[in-house]
Short mmCIF file of C-alpha atoms in Angstrom, two decimals:
data_model
loop_
_atom_site.label_atom_id
_atom_site.label_comp_id
_atom_site.label_asym_id
_atom_site.label_seq_id
_atom_site.Cartn_x
_atom_site.Cartn_y
_atom_site.Cartn_z
CA UNK A 1 36.09 -60.95 42.84
CA UNK A 2 35.62 -61.27 39.56
CA UNK A 3 31.93 -62.19 40.09
CA UNK A 4 31.26 -59.00 41.84
CA UNK A 5 32.88 -56.97 39.37
CA UNK A 6 30.30 -58.84 36.76
CA UNK A 7 27.50 -57.64 38.82
CA UNK A 8 28.42 -54.23 39.23
CA UNK A 9 29.30 -54.17 35.36
CA UNK A 10 25.79 -55.40 34.63
CA UNK A 11 24.26 -52.79 37.30
CA UNK A 12 26.27 -50.11 35.53
CA UNK A 13 25.16 -50.92 32.21
CA UNK A 14 21.43 -51.30 33.12
CA UNK A 15 21.73 -47.82 34.58
CA UNK A 16 23.48 -46.60 31.67
CA UNK A 17 20.50 -48.00 29.16
CA UNK A 18 17.86 -46.52 31.56
CA UNK A 19 19.62 -43.10 31.36
CA UNK A 20 19.71 -43.50 27.54
CA UNK A 21 16.41 -44.13 27.37
CA UNK A 22 15.28 -41.40 29.28
CA UNK A 23 17.48 -39.05 27.37
CA UNK A 24 16.05 -40.49 24.24
CA UNK A 25 12.48 -39.63 25.62
CA UNK A 26 13.51 -36.29 26.70
CA UNK A 27 15.05 -35.36 23.09
CA UNK A 28 11.85 -36.75 21.40
CA UNK A 29 9.75 -34.48 23.65
CA UNK A 30 11.76 -31.53 22.84
CA UNK A 31 11.76 -32.33 19.36
CA UNK A 32 7.89 -32.61 19.13
CA UNK A 33 7.51 -29.38 21.45
CA UNK A 34 10.00 -27.59 19.00
CA UNK A 35 8.18 -28.91 16.03
CA UNK A 36 4.83 -27.46 17.33
CA UNK A 37 6.09 -24.06 18.20
CA UNK A 38 8.08 -23.49 14.82
CA UNK A 39 4.68 -24.63 13.15
CA UNK A 40 2.56 -22.15 15.02
CA UNK A 41 5.21 -19.63 14.53
CA UNK A 42 5.09 -20.33 10.77
CA UNK A 43 1.49 -19.98 10.59
CA UNK A 44 1.43 -16.67 12.45
CA UNK A 45 4.19 -15.40 10.29
CA UNK A 46 2.00 -16.51 7.23
CA UNK A 47 -1.07 -14.63 8.46
CA UNK A 48 1.26 -11.63 8.86
CA UNK A 49 2.42 -12.17 5.48
CA UNK A 50 -0.88 -12.43 3.85
CA UNK A 51 -2.11 -9.15 5.83
CA UNK A 52 0.95 -7.24 4.46
CA UNK A 53 0.18 -8.67 0.89
CA UNK A 54 -3.40 -7.37 1.62
CA UNK A 55 -2.03 -4.12 2.63
CA UNK A 56 0.12 -3.91 -0.57
CA UNK A 57 -2.85 -4.63 -2.71
CA UNK A 58 -4.82 -2.19 -0.95
CA UNK A 59 -1.91 0.61 -1.30
CA UNK A 60 -1.75 -0.36 -5.01
CA UNK A 61 -5.72 0.15 -5.36
CA UNK A 62 -5.78 3.38 -3.47
CA UNK A 63 -2.65 4.43 -5.53
CA UNK A 64 -4.38 3.61 -8.50
CA UNK A 65 -7.55 5.55 -7.61
CA UNK A 66 -5.60 8.51 -6.62
CA UNK A 67 -4.10 8.54 -10.17
CA UNK A 68 -7.67 8.28 -11.65
CA UNK A 69 -8.82 11.16 -9.23
CA UNK A 70 -5.60 13.22 -10.47
CA UNK A 71 -6.49 12.57 -13.95
CA UNK A 72 -10.01 13.63 -13.36
CA UNK A 73 -9.11 16.88 -11.75
CA UNK A 74 -6.71 17.47 -14.55
CA UNK A 75 -9.62 16.87 -17.04
CA UNK A 76 -11.88 19.32 -15.08
CA UNK A 77 -9.32 21.99 -14.88
CA UNK A 78 -8.77 21.80 -18.48
CA UNK A 79 -12.31 22.05 -19.07
CA UNK A 80 -12.64 25.06 -16.63
CA UNK A 81 -9.65 26.78 -18.34
CA UNK A 82 -11.54 26.21 -21.69
CA UNK A 83 -14.60 27.38 -20.48
CA UNK A 84 -12.81 30.50 -18.83
CA UNK A 85 -11.16 31.29 -22.04
CA UNK A 86 -14.47 30.99 -23.60
CA UNK A 87 -16.01 33.32 -21.30
CA UNK A 88 -12.93 35.99 -21.52
CA UNK A 89 -13.33 35.66 -25.48
CA UNK A 90 -16.77 36.35 -25.29
CA UNK A 91 -16.26 39.37 -22.88
CA UNK A 92 -13.41 40.47 -24.86
CA UNK A 93 -15.78 40.52 -28.27
CA UNK A 94 -18.80 42.17 -26.38
CA UNK A 95 -16.13 44.71 -24.97
CA UNK A 96 -14.77 45.19 -28.54
CA UNK A 97 -18.35 45.34 -30.21
CA UNK A 98 -19.31 47.89 -27.55
CA UNK A 99 -16.04 49.70 -28.18
CA UNK A 100 -16.94 49.80 -31.96
CA UNK A 101 -20.38 50.87 -31.34
CA UNK A 102 -19.14 53.65 -29.16
CA UNK A 103 -16.51 54.75 -31.61
CA UNK A 104 -18.97 54.74 -34.32
CA UNK A 105 -21.61 56.91 -31.98
CA UNK A 106 -18.67 59.21 -31.41
CA UNK A 107 -18.06 59.55 -35.20
CA UNK A 108 -21.67 60.03 -35.91
CA UNK A 109 -21.75 62.56 -33.16
CA UNK A 110 -18.52 64.31 -34.39
CA UNK A 111 -20.37 64.37 -37.78
CA UNK A 112 -23.53 65.94 -36.58
CA UNK A 113 -21.60 68.53 -34.62
CA UNK A 114 -19.43 69.22 -37.99
CA UNK A 115 -22.72 69.56 -39.76
CA UNK A 116 -24.09 71.98 -36.98
CA UNK A 117 -21.03 73.99 -37.22
CA UNK A 118 -21.46 74.43 -41.12
#
């Protein structure tokens, strides 16, 4: 009987070794597949991060451009305000000189009228 148990033990050991080999092959395949998936995922995430970095760079460029446009608009507003102030001053000078002329004309008319009364 001991001889039969040896055969059974050998047969069991061979089956266990084959099962271990199959499991090792399956584990290796899963590791390779997982490694490929992780690599693909990391590449796609890297592309996304580059796109986001580009988007951030674009945002920064747009932000700078907007600030430049705002500065230019402020300068144009100041120039427009300066030119309108100059126009207002010129108009005020014209009106005041026209008013002075009118007052002097009124005074001269009054003098003429006074001289006519005499």
